[in-house]
Tab-separated table of C-alpha atoms in Angstrom:
chain	number	residue	atom	x	y	z
A	1	MET	CA	0.000	0.000	0.000
A	2	SER	CA	1.299	3.464	-0.880
A	3	GLU	CA	2.083	6.050	1.782
A	4	ARG	CA	-0.872	8.114	0.564
A	5	GLY	CA	-3.147	5.081	0.894
A	6	GLU	CA	-1.938	4.452	4.446
A	7	MET	CA	-2.580	8.083	5.340
A	8	ALA	CA	-6.096	7.782	3.938
A	9	GLN	CA	-6.864	4.871	6.269
A	10	ARG	CA	-5.144	6.288	9.341
A	11	ARG	CA	-7.104	8.237	11.914
A	12	LEU	CA	-5.298	11.562	12.098
A	13	LEU	CA	-7.526	13.559	14.454
A	14	GLU	CA	-8.298	10.958	17.115
A	15	GLY	CA	-5.939	12.588	19.615
A	16	LEU	CA	-7.816	15.865	19.239
A	17	GLY	CA	-11.223	14.452	20.206
A	18	VAL	CA	-12.615	13.807	16.710
A	19	SER	CA	-14.491	10.525	16.187
A	20	VAL	CA	-14.083	8.194	13.192
A	21	THR	CA	-17.343	9.268	11.522
A	22	GLU	CA	-16.652	12.955	12.142
A	23	GLU	CA	-13.173	12.705	10.666
A	24	SER	CA	-14.473	10.724	7.676
A	25	ALA	CA	-17.065	13.412	6.916
A	26	TYR	CA	-14.506	16.208	7.257
A	27	ARG	CA	-11.957	14.504	5.019
A	28	ALA	CA	-14.642	13.687	2.429
A	29	LEU	CA	-15.633	17.357	2.358
A	30	LEU	CA	-11.982	18.359	1.943
A	31	ARG	CA	-11.712	16.065	-1.092
A	32	HIS	CA	-15.052	17.014	-2.638
A	33	GLY	CA	-15.134	20.739	-1.958
A	34	PRO	CA	-18.384	22.577	-1.099
A	35	ALA	CA	-21.168	19.974	-1.051
A	36	THR	CA	-24.828	19.512	-0.226
A	37	LEU	CA	-25.945	17.041	2.427
A	38	SER	CA	-26.812	14.499	-0.292
A	39	GLU	CA	-23.453	14.894	-2.025
A	40	LEU	CA	-21.549	14.525	1.252
A	41	ALA	CA	-23.678	11.493	2.179
A	42	ALA	CA	-22.813	9.853	-1.122
A	43	GLU	CA	-19.123	10.640	-0.639
A	44	THR	CA	-19.061	9.051	2.829
A	45	GLY	CA	-21.472	6.174	2.143
A	46	SER	CA	-23.788	7.475	4.833
A	47	SER	CA	-27.293	8.988	4.731
A	48	ALA	CA	-28.243	12.636	4.439
A	49	ALA	CA	-30.166	12.327	7.728
A	50	ALA	CA	-27.043	11.011	9.495
A	51	ILE	CA	-24.956	13.880	8.113
A	52	ARG	CA	-27.596	16.384	9.269
A	53	ARG	CA	-27.485	14.946	12.806
A	54	MET	CA	-23.698	15.288	12.758
A	55	LEU	CA	-23.690	18.936	11.644
A	56	PRO	CA	-23.899	20.620	15.098
A	57	ARG	CA	-20.929	18.588	16.329
A	58	LEU	CA	-18.826	19.277	13.203
A	59	GLU	CA	-19.578	22.988	13.479
A	60	ASP	CA	-18.781	22.984	17.197
A	61	LEU	CA	-15.408	21.378	16.439
A	62	GLY	CA	-14.750	24.082	13.868
A	63	LEU	CA	-14.306	21.564	11.048
A	64	ILE	CA	-17.033	22.878	8.727
A	65	SER	CA	-19.112	25.956	7.995
A	66	ARG	CA	-22.234	26.643	5.948
A	67	VAL	CA	-22.246	28.384	2.575
A	68	ALA	CA	-24.832	31.175	2.274
A	69	GLY	CA	-27.875	30.441	0.086
A	70	ARG	CA	-30.084	27.508	-0.739
A	71	PRO	CA	-29.911	24.543	-0.824
A	72	LEU	CA	-27.759	24.038	2.279
A	73	ARG	CA	-24.139	23.536	1.258
A	74	LEU	CA	-21.183	22.811	3.503
A	75	ILE	CA	-17.501	23.746	3.183
A	76	ALA	CA	-14.530	22.301	5.074
A	77	THR	CA	-12.375	24.574	7.224
A	78	PRO	CA	-8.781	24.648	5.854
A	79	PRO	CA	-6.735	22.003	7.732
A	80	ASN	CA	-4.180	24.409	9.215
A	81	ILE	CA	-6.976	26.532	10.727
A	82	ALA	CA	-9.035	23.514	11.816
A	83	ILE	CA	-6.077	21.893	13.577
A	84	ASP	CA	-5.211	25.128	15.385
A	85	ILE	CA	-8.796	25.352	16.654
A	86	LEU	CA	-8.775	21.723	17.835
A	87	VAL	CA	-5.374	22.087	19.526
A	88	ALA	CA	-6.451	25.264	21.319
A	89	ARG	CA	-9.610	23.492	22.518
A	90	ARG	CA	-7.614	20.512	23.783
A	91	GLN	CA	-5.078	22.743	25.557
A	92	GLU	CA	-7.933	24.541	27.300
A	93	GLU	CA	-9.345	21.172	28.407
A	94	ILE	CA	-5.936	20.131	29.725
A	95	THR	CA	-5.616	23.390	31.675
A	96	HIS	CA	-9.028	22.818	33.245
A	97	SER	CA	-8.112	19.205	34.037
A	98	ARG	CA	-4.892	20.252	35.772
A	99	ALA	CA	-6.799	22.793	37.821
A	100	ALA	CA	-9.282	20.072	38.760
A	101	ALA	CA	-6.430	17.729	39.727
A	102	ALA	CA	-4.947	20.405	41.999
A	103	LEU	CA	-8.344	20.889	43.639
A	104	LEU	CA	-8.783	17.153	44.154
A	105	ALA	CA	-5.260	16.888	45.588
A	106	THR	CA	-6.142	19.639	48.069
A	107	GLU	CA	-9.236	17.720	49.113
A	108	VAL	CA	-7.162	14.559	49.601
A	109	ALA	CA	-4.581	16.480	51.661
A	110	GLU	CA	-7.307	17.612	54.016
A	111	ARG	CA	-7.871	14.024	55.115
A	112	ASN	CA	-5.960	12.577	58.052
A	113	GLY	CA	-2.993	11.362	56.029
A	114	PRO	CA	-2.828	9.204	52.889
A	115	ASN	CA	-4.093	5.656	52.622
A	116	PRO	CA	-1.427	2.924	52.582
A	117	GLU	CA	-2.199	2.078	48.951
A	118	GLU	CA	-1.462	5.697	48.037
A	119	VAL	CA	1.972	5.555	49.682
A	120	LEU	CA	3.293	2.235	48.394
A	121	GLU	CA	3.260	0.843	44.861
A	122	VAL	CA	4.556	-2.623	43.935
A	123	VAL	CA	6.180	-3.141	40.526
A	124	SER	CA	6.705	-6.722	39.318
A	125	GLY	CA	9.029	-7.978	36.574
A	126	ARG	CA	12.540	-6.866	35.622
A	127	ASP	CA	11.405	-4.932	32.536
A	128	ALA	CA	8.676	-3.158	34.491
A	129	VAL	CA	11.172	-2.239	37.225
A	130	ALA	CA	13.587	-0.835	34.619
A	131	ARG	CA	10.815	1.193	32.969
A	132	ARG	CA	9.657	2.594	36.318
A	133	TYR	CA	13.197	3.625	37.246
A	134	LEU	CA	13.766	5.326	33.882
A	135	GLN	CA	10.424	7.088	34.272
A	136	LEU	CA	11.507	8.495	37.639
A	137	GLU	CA	14.832	9.560	36.145
A	138	ARG	CA	13.180	11.266	33.145
A	139	ASN	CA	10.602	13.099	35.261
A	140	ALA	CA	13.035	14.342	37.927
A	141	THR	CA	13.558	18.101	37.712
A	142	ARG	CA	15.508	19.005	40.870
A	143	GLU	CA	17.752	16.110	41.890
A	144	MET	CA	18.216	12.356	41.671
A	145	LEU	CA	19.697	10.553	44.684
A	146	VAL	CA	21.003	7.052	43.958
A	147	LEU	CA	22.546	4.284	46.066
A	148	VAL	CA	24.310	2.084	43.512
A	149	HIS	CA	24.516	-1.652	44.108
A	150	PRO	CA	24.233	-4.639	41.742
A	151	PRO	CA	22.305	-6.256	40.168
A	152	TYR	CA	21.012	-3.607	37.791
A	153	ALA	CA	17.575	-3.629	36.161
A	154	VAL	CA	18.705	-1.129	33.508
A	155	ASP	CA	21.208	-2.499	30.985
A	156	ILE	CA	24.254	-0.248	31.506
A	157	SER	CA	25.912	-1.744	28.413
A	158	ASP	CA	23.146	-0.415	26.128
A	159	ASP	CA	25.033	2.411	24.385
A	160	ARG	CA	21.885	3.656	22.628
A	161	GLU	CA	19.965	4.009	25.883
A	162	ASN	CA	23.008	5.585	27.562
A	163	ARG	CA	23.276	8.188	24.803
A	164	GLN	CA	19.565	8.967	25.031
A	165	ARG	CA	19.770	9.366	28.798
A	166	ALA	CA	22.791	11.675	28.477
A	167	ALA	CA	21.079	13.733	25.765
A	168	ARG	CA	18.046	14.334	27.973
A	169	LYS	CA	20.170	16.400	30.380
A	170	GLY	CA	18.019	15.428	33.314
A	171	ALA	CA	18.137	16.569	36.908
A	172	PRO	CA	21.512	16.756	38.730
A	173	THR	CA	22.479	13.419	40.256
A	174	ARG	CA	24.278	12.434	43.434
A	175	GLY	CA	25.338	8.802	43.547
A	176	ILE	CA	26.953	6.670	46.248
A	177	TYR	CA	28.726	3.560	44.963
A	178	GLY	CA	29.163	0.595	47.269
A	179	PRO	CA	32.102	-1.845	47.303
A	180	GLN	CA	30.341	-4.259	44.928
A	181	ALA	CA	29.139	-1.661	42.440
A	182	PHE	CA	32.123	-2.010	40.124
A	183	GLU	CA	32.167	-5.793	39.991
A	184	HIS	CA	29.689	-5.624	37.112
A	185	PRO	CA	31.473	-5.569	33.712
A	186	GLY	CA	31.418	-2.120	32.164
A	187	MET	CA	30.249	-0.337	35.319
A	188	LEU	CA	33.476	1.627	35.657
A	189	ALA	CA	33.170	3.038	32.126
A	190	HIS	CA	29.482	3.780	32.716
A	191	THR	CA	30.296	5.677	35.905
A	192	ARG	CA	33.100	7.590	34.190
A	193	ARG	CA	30.610	8.815	31.575
A	194	ALA	CA	28.097	9.776	34.272
A	195	ILE	CA	30.704	11.826	36.135
A	196	ALA	CA	31.746	13.504	32.891
A	197	ASP	CA	28.072	14.425	32.377
A	198	GLY	CA	27.978	16.127	35.775
A	199	GLU	CA	27.111	13.432	38.314
A	200	GLN	CA	28.531	13.887	41.826
A	201	ALA	CA	29.834	10.455	42.795
A	202	ARG	CA	31.093	9.148	46.106
A	203	LEU	CA	32.284	5.851	47.527
A	204	GLY	CA	30.653	4.551	50.657
A	205	GLN	CA	28.464	2.002	52.336
A	206	VAL	CA	25.334	1.051	50.394
A	207	PRO	CA	22.982	-1.073	52.514
A	208	VAL	CA	20.238	-1.164	49.859
A	209	LYS	CA	19.656	-0.246	46.211
A	210	LEU	CA	17.749	3.012	46.140
A	211	ALA	CA	16.807	5.886	43.847
A	212	ILE	CA	14.917	9.010	44.924
A	213	ALA	CA	13.544	11.588	42.485
A	214	ASP	CA	13.040	15.167	43.716
A	215	ALA	CA	12.541	13.904	47.285
A	216	ARG	CA	9.022	12.998	46.095
A	217	THR	CA	9.269	9.413	44.870
A	218	ALA	CA	11.645	6.568	45.732
A	219	ILE	CA	12.191	3.106	44.270
A	220	LEU	CA	13.966	0.232	46.016
A	221	PRO	CA	13.942	-3.589	45.895
A	222	LEU	CA	10.896	-5.282	47.379
A	223	VAL	CA	12.979	-8.207	48.688
A	224	SER	CA	16.448	-8.364	50.233
A	225	ASP	CA	17.566	-11.425	48.240
A	226	GLU	CA	20.154	-10.072	45.777
A	227	ASP	CA	19.197	-12.654	43.145
A	228	GLN	CA	15.642	-11.262	43.140
A	229	ALA	CA	16.506	-7.595	43.740
A	230	VAL	CA	15.517	-6.448	40.244
A	231	GLU	CA	12.522	-8.757	39.795
A	232	SER	CA	10.229	-6.581	41.918
A	233	ALA	CA	10.397	-3.112	43.419
A	234	LEU	CA	8.633	-0.911	45.914
A	235	VAL	CA	7.784	2.644	44.866
A	236	VAL	CA	7.342	4.998	47.815
A	237	HIS	CA	5.346	8.225	47.545
A	238	PRO	CA	5.374	11.178	50.001
A	239	SER	CA	5.216	9.770	53.528
A	240	ALA	CA	7.242	9.313	56.692
A	241	LEU	CA	8.879	6.308	55.019
A	242	LEU	CA	10.061	8.471	52.119
A	243	ASP	CA	11.409	11.062	54.558
A	244	ALA	CA	13.380	8.292	56.285
A	245	LEU	CA	14.845	7.108	52.965
A	246	VAL	CA	15.965	10.639	52.086
A	247	GLY	CA	17.510	10.932	55.546
A	248	LEU	CA	19.318	7.609	55.078
A	249	PHE	CA	20.832	8.801	51.805
A	250	GLU	CA	22.012	12.111	53.308
A	251	THR	CA	23.630	10.302	56.251
A	252	LEU	CA	25.472	7.931	53.915
A	253	TRP	CA	26.463	10.839	51.652
A	254	ARG	CA	28.149	12.705	54.495
A	255	ALA	CA	30.130	9.594	55.416
A	256	ALA	CA	31.174	8.761	51.835
A	257	VAL	CA	34.324	9.955	50.076
A	258	PRO	CA	34.441	11.662	46.653
A	259	LEU	CA	35.101	9.461	43.643
A	260	ARG	CA	37.198	10.713	40.737
A	261	LEU	CA	37.183	8.805	37.437
A	262	THR	CA	38.573	10.897	34.607
A	263	GLY	CA	39.922	10.300	31.146
A	264	GLU	CA	43.637	10.541	30.475
A	265	ASP	CA	43.197	13.707	28.426
A	266	THR	CA	41.895	15.630	31.431
A	267	LEU	CA	45.032	15.254	33.550
A	268	GLU	CA	48.131	17.380	33.289
A	269	PRO	CA	51.352	15.353	32.834
A	270	GLU	CA	52.726	16.346	36.243
A	271	THR	CA	49.491	15.545	38.107
A	272	TRP	CA	49.617	12.717	40.617
A	273	PRO	CA	48.133	10.210	40.811
A	274	GLN	CA	48.035	9.555	37.096
A	275	THR	CA	45.194	7.664	35.413
A	276	PRO	CA	44.730	4.709	35.831
A	277	ASP	CA	46.482	4.953	39.229
A	278	ALA	CA	43.746	7.328	40.383
A	279	GLU	CA	41.180	4.740	39.364
A	280	VAL	CA	43.092	1.971	41.136
A	281	LEU	CA	42.997	4.078	44.313
A	282	ALA	CA	39.293	4.763	43.869
A	283	LEU	CA	38.520	1.070	43.477
A	284	LEU	CA	40.740	0.231	46.443
A	285	ALA	CA	38.747	2.700	48.509
A	286	ALA	CA	35.597	0.928	47.331
A	287	GLY	CA	36.938	-2.285	48.851
A	288	MET	CA	37.466	-4.153	45.586
A	289	LYS	CA	39.911	-7.023	45.240
A	290	ASP	CA	42.797	-6.989	42.761
A	291	ASP	CA	41.096	-9.398	40.346
A	292	ALA	CA	37.966	-7.238	40.193
A	293	ILE	CA	40.049	-4.088	39.674
A	294	ALA	CA	41.935	-5.813	36.879
A	295	ARG	CA	38.710	-6.772	35.106
A	296	GLN	CA	37.343	-3.251	35.301
A	297	LEU	CA	40.527	-1.551	34.068
A	298	GLY	CA	41.441	-4.179	31.473
A	299	LEU	CA	44.744	-4.936	33.203
A	300	SER	CA	46.350	-8.149	34.338
A	301	PRO	CA	46.044	-9.045	38.038
A	302	ARG	CA	49.850	-8.955	38.303
A	303	THR	CA	49.962	-5.402	36.929
A	304	VAL	CA	47.334	-4.327	39.436
A	305	GLN	CA	49.252	-5.963	42.274
A	306	ARG	CA	52.421	-4.090	41.290
A	307	ARG	CA	50.583	-0.763	41.098
A	308	VAL	CA	48.868	-1.335	44.428
A	309	GLN	CA	52.275	-2.032	45.979
A	310	VAL	CA	53.816	1.129	44.483
A	311	LEU	CA	50.863	3.273	45.500
A	312	SER	CA	50.871	1.851	49.024
A	313	GLU	CA	54.572	2.648	49.392
A	314	ARG	CA	54.083	6.178	48.081
A	315	LEU	CA	51.192	6.788	50.471
A	316	GLY	CA	52.917	5.077	53.388
A	317	ALA	CA	50.046	2.620	53.706
A	318	ARG	CA	50.328	-0.581	55.711
A	319	THR	CA	47.677	-2.485	53.722
A	320	ARG	CA	45.736	-2.134	50.461
A	321	PHE	CA	42.668	-0.976	52.354
A	322	HIS	CA	44.791	1.538	54.255
A	323	ALA	CA	45.957	2.865	50.865
A	324	GLY	CA	42.402	3.522	49.796
A	325	PHE	CA	41.653	5.203	53.123
A	326	LEU	CA	44.715	7.461	52.890
A	327	ALA	CA	43.892	8.370	49.306
A	328	ALA	CA	40.446	9.491	50.397
A	329	GLN	CA	41.838	11.315	53.419
A	330	GLN	CA	44.331	13.199	51.245
A	331	HIS	CA	41.579	14.126	48.749
A	332	LEU	CA	43.226	12.167	45.943
A	333	LEU	CA	39.840	10.773	44.916
A	334	GLU	CA	38.220	14.172	44.379
């Protein structure tokens, strides 16, 4: 079927409140030009009586007008004018609906607190959890707070989705990455891109996966079993529970240390520590083992061991974990 044929069969005005029969009559009149009721009925395969009953509605929508004289003849409103009229009408309806929603919300607020079903929402299925998280991220306007811990419902290796998320330039993000966050392949590169896009990242303790949008909505796993952590989620709306989750994040944020993951082209030659040494220190501070660091940085375990030893000696650290602590203390991870 040709593109023109597909357009002929497609309902174009449905989203503007025009029914199938109303749109068919309008489009028939556009094709035919000024027409009598009988001519328009023949063009649409309907009856003149049916067209007459439809006239008040078509005129109210601004799709047709009457030609002066007898017999009664109808003419279609030019599409650009008709669409503007329909859009203006729909925008006015939306404005009224938003005002009504605000009024209803006020009435709800006057009750003695929200019902439990209005506070908690259960999302089931990995795909549904991923969609709900992305929806929160897209709709956030002030700030996203995230406690990062595997497993991840959103595929961080999906370059197309990552580019789309970066292009949206959403709300500023603060993220705390736990010791296990970087054990997932590709997570280090994903975090590096996020920091380059403006995310404030820190290393710290992450007792639970959590994301909070604008301090208004939070999402976290429904169950504590890590194997099932992305199969279902709990969405929390404004409540004492949400206030507690925001407070938990802020407490963990104050205790966490800044994370610096930069590309080689952003460091001056004399800067210390050099990349990837800075990243080795960051991952040490996160509590990662040498093998996990090697996988993330694409290095051999032996190379990582040698660098950890050199860095520990330079920092005067007694152990690998002490090296990460000293690096944080000396602001080498910022």
